[in-house]
Short mmCIF file of C-alpha atoms in Angstrom, two decimals:
data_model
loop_
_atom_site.label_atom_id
_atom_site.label_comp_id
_atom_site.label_asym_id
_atom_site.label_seq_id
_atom_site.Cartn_x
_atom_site.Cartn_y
_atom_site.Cartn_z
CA UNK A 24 25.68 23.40 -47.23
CA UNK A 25 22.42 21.39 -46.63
CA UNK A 26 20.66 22.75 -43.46
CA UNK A 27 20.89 19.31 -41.83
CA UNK A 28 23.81 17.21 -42.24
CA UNK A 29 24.02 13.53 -41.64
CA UNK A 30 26.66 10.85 -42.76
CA UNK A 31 24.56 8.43 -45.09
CA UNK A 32 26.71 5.21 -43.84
CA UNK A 33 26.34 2.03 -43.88
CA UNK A 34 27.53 2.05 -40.17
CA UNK A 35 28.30 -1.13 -38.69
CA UNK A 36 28.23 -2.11 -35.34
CA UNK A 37 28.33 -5.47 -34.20
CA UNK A 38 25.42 -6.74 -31.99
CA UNK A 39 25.73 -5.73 -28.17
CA UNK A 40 27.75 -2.07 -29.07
CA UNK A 41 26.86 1.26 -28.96
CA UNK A 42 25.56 2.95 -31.82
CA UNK A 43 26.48 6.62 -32.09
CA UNK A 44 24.71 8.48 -34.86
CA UNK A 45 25.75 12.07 -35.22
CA UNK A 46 23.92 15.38 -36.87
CA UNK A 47 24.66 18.97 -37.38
CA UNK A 48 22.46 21.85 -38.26
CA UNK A 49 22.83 25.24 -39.72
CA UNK A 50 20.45 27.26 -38.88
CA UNK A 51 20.65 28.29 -35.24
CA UNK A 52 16.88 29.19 -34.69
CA UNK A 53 16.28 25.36 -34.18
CA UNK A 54 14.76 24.64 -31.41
CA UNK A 55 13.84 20.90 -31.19
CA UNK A 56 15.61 18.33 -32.51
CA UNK A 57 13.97 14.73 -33.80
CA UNK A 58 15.30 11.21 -34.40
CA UNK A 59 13.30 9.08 -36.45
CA UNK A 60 13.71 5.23 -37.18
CA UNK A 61 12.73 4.46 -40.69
CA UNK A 62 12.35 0.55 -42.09
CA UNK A 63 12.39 -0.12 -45.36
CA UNK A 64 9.15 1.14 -46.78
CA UNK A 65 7.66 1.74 -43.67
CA UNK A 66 6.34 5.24 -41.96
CA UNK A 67 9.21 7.09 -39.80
CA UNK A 68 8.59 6.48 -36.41
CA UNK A 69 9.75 8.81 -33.65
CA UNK A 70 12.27 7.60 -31.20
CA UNK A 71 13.33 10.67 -29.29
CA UNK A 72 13.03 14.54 -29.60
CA UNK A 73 15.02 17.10 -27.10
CA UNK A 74 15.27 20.36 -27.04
CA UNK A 75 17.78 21.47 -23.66
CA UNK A 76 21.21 21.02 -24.05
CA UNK A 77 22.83 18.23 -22.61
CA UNK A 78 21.45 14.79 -22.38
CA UNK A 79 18.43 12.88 -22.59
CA UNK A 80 17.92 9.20 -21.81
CA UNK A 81 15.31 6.86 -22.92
CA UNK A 82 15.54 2.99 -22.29
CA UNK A 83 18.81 1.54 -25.15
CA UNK A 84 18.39 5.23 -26.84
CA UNK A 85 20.33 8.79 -25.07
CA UNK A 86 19.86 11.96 -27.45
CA UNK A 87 22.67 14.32 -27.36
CA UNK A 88 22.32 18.33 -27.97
CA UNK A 89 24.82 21.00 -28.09
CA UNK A 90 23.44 24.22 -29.48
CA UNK A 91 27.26 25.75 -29.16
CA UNK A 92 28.61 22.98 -31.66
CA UNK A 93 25.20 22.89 -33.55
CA UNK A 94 24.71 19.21 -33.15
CA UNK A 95 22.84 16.40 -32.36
CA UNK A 96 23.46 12.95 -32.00
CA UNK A 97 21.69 9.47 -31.12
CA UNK A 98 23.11 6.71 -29.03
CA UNK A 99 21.59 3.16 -28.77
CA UNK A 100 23.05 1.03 -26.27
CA UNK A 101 23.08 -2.79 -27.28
CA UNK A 102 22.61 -2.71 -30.45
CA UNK A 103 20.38 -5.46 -31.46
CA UNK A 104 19.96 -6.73 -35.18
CA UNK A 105 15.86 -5.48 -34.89
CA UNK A 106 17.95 -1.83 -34.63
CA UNK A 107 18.92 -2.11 -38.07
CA UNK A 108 17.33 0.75 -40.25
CA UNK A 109 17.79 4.41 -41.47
CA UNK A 110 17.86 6.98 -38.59
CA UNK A 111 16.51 10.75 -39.80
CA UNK A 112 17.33 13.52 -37.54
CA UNK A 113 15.43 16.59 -38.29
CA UNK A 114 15.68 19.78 -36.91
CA UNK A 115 12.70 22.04 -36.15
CA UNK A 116 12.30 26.10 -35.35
CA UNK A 117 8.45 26.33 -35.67
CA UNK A 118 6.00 23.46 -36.55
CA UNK A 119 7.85 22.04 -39.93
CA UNK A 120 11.24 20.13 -39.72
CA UNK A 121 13.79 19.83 -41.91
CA UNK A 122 14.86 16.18 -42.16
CA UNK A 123 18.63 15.15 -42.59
CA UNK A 124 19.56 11.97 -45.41
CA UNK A 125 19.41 9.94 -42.99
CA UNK A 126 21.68 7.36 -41.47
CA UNK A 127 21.84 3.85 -42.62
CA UNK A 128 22.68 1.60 -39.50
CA UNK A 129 23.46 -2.03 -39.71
CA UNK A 130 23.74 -4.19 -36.45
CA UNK A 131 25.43 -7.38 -37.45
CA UNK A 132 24.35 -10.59 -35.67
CA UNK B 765 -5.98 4.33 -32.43
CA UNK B 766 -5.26 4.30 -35.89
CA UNK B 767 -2.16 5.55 -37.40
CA UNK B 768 -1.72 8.22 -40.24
CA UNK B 769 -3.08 6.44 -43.68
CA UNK B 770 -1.99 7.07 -47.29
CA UNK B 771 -3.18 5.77 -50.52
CA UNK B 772 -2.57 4.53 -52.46
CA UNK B 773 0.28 3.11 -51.35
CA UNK B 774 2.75 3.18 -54.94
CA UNK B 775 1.65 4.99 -58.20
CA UNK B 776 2.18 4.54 -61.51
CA UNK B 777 1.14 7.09 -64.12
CA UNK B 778 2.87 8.73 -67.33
CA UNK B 779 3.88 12.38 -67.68
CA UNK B 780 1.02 14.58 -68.45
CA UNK B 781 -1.44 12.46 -66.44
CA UNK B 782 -2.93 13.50 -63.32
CA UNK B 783 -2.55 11.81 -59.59
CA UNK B 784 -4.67 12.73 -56.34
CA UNK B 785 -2.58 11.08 -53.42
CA UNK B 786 -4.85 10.79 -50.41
CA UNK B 787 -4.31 11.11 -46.06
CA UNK B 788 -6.15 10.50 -43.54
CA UNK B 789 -4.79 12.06 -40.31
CA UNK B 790 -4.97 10.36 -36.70
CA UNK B 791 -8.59 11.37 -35.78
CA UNK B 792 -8.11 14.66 -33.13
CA UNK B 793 -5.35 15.83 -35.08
CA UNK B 794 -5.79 19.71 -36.11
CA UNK B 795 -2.16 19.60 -37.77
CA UNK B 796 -1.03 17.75 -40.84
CA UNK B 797 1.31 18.13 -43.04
CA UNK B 798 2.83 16.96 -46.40
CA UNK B 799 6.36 15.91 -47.14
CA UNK B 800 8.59 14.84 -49.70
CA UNK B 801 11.17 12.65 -50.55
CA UNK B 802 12.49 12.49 -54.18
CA UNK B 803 15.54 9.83 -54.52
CA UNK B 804 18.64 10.22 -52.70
CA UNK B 805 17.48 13.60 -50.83
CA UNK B 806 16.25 14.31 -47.68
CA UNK B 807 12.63 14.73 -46.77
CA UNK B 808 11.17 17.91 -47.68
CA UNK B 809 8.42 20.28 -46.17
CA UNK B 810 5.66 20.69 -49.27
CA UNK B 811 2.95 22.54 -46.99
CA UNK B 812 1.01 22.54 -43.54
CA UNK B 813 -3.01 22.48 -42.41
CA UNK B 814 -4.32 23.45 -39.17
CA UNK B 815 -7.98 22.34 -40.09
CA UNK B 816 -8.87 23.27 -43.21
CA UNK B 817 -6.44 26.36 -43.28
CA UNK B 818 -3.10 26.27 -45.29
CA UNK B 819 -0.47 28.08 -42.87
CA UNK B 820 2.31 27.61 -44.71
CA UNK B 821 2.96 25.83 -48.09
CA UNK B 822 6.06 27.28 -49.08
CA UNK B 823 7.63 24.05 -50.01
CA UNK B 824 5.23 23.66 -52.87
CA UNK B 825 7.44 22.95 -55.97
CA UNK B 826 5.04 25.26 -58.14
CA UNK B 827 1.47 25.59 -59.30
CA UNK B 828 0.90 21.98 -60.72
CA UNK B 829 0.22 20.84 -56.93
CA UNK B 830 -2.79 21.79 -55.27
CA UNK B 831 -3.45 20.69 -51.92
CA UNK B 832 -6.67 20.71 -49.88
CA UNK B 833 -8.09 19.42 -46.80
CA UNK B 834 -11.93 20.05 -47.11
CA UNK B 835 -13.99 20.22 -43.41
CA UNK B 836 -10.39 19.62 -41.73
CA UNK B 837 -10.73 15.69 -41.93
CA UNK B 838 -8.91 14.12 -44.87
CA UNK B 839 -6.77 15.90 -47.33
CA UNK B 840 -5.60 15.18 -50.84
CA UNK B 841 -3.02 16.29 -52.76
CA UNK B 842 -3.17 16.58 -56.91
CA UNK B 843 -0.44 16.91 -59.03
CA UNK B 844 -1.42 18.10 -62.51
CA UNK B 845 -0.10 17.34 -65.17
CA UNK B 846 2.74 14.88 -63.65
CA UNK B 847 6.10 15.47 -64.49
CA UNK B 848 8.99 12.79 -64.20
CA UNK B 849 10.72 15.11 -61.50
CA UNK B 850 7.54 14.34 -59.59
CA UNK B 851 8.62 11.25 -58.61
CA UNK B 852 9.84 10.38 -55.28
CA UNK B 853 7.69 9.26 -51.89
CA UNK B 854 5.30 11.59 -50.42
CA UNK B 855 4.57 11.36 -46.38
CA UNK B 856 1.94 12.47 -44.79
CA UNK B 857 1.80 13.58 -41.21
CA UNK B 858 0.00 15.08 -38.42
CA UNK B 859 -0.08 16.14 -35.14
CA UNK B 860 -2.35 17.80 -31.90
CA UNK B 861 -0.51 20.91 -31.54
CA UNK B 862 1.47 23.08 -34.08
CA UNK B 863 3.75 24.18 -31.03
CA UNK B 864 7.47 22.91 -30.85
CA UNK B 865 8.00 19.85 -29.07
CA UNK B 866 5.48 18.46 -30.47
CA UNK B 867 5.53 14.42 -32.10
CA UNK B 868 4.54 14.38 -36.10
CA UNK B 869 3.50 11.37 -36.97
CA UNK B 870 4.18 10.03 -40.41
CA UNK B 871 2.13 7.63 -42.70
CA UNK B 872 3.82 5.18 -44.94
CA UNK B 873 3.61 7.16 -47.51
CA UNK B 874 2.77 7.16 -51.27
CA UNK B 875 5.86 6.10 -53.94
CA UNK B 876 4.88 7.69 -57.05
CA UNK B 877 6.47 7.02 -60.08
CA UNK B 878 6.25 9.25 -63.09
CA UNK B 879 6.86 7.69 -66.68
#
């Protein structure tokens, strides 16, 4: 079992939906939780970390965290086509994180 | 301010040879850190600096890779000699703090490409 699970997609969403992105973790002495937005050969850029259970709102993007159900997920409200890249959610107890795959997302126009 | 740098940016070299991948950290940044990404895996923790301290390079695939990060500034890391399982993208980040909660950010990274 990989210590950070995510499903590799493609996921599809046509422009203007919601976007959910999902992640579970295995080890429970994570603390903070990170979503990344990768382009295509670009540096990962954060989006949003959380570490409280519950919910946490940003602009288009609302990180979800359950430490019960070990998982994480990433919402992005009207999807645009510019949202269309690999999300990485990694997982951190200490100062290292341990990255997911990553999720491929494709907003279609 | 300037963002994490890498270079070079894609490498070429055959097995045996030797590469020294170079970062340059966001000026202020104590922290930085190496990662990994060989095809089709996820990112992987090779080691961590605070200054010019390793704290923790337990990811280190084995004793071909030698890291360093003389005076705290830049750091480089050498792999030596290069084996085709070296291949893959290696990231570069850093950060203020080494406390949780805390953004890493990542440089663009260096594709290397072993032959």
């Amino acid at each position: 079992q990989k210590e950070v699970e995510q499903n590799s997609g493609p996921l599809s969403v046509p422009e203007g939906a919601i976007a959910s992105l999902n992640c579970t973790y295995s080890d429970r002495g994570s603390q903070s939780f990170f979503w990344y937005r990768q382009y295509s050969g670009k540096s990962p850029e954060l989006i949003m970390f959380i570490y409280s259970n519950g919910d946490k709102e940003d602009g288009r993007f609302t990180a979800q965290l359950n430490k019960a159900s070990q998982y994480v997920s990433l919402l992005i409200r009207d999807s645009q086509p510019s949202d269309s890249a690999t999300y990485l959610c990694a997982a951190s107890g200490t100062y290292k994180y341990i990255f997911g795959t990553g999720t491929r997302l494709k907003v279609l126009a | 301010e300037a963002g994490v740098t890498q270079f070079p940016s894609h490498s070429v070299i055959e097995k045996g040879q030797t590469v020294t991948l170079r970062c340059d950290p966001i000026s202020g940044h104590d922290n930085l850190y190496w990662y990994r990404r060989v095809m089709g895996k996820e990112i992987k923790f090779l080691l961590h600096f605070v200054k010019e301290s390793k704290q923790d390079e337990s990811g280190m695939p084995n004793n071909r890779f030698l890291a360093e990060r003389t005076g705290g500034t830049y750091s480089t890391l050498k792999v030596q000699p290069a084996e085709l399982e070296d291949s893959g993208v290696y990231f570069c980040a850093s950060s203020r703090a080494g406390a949780l909660n805390t953004e890493a950010f990542f440089g663009q990274g260096t594709r290397l490409t072993v032959v």
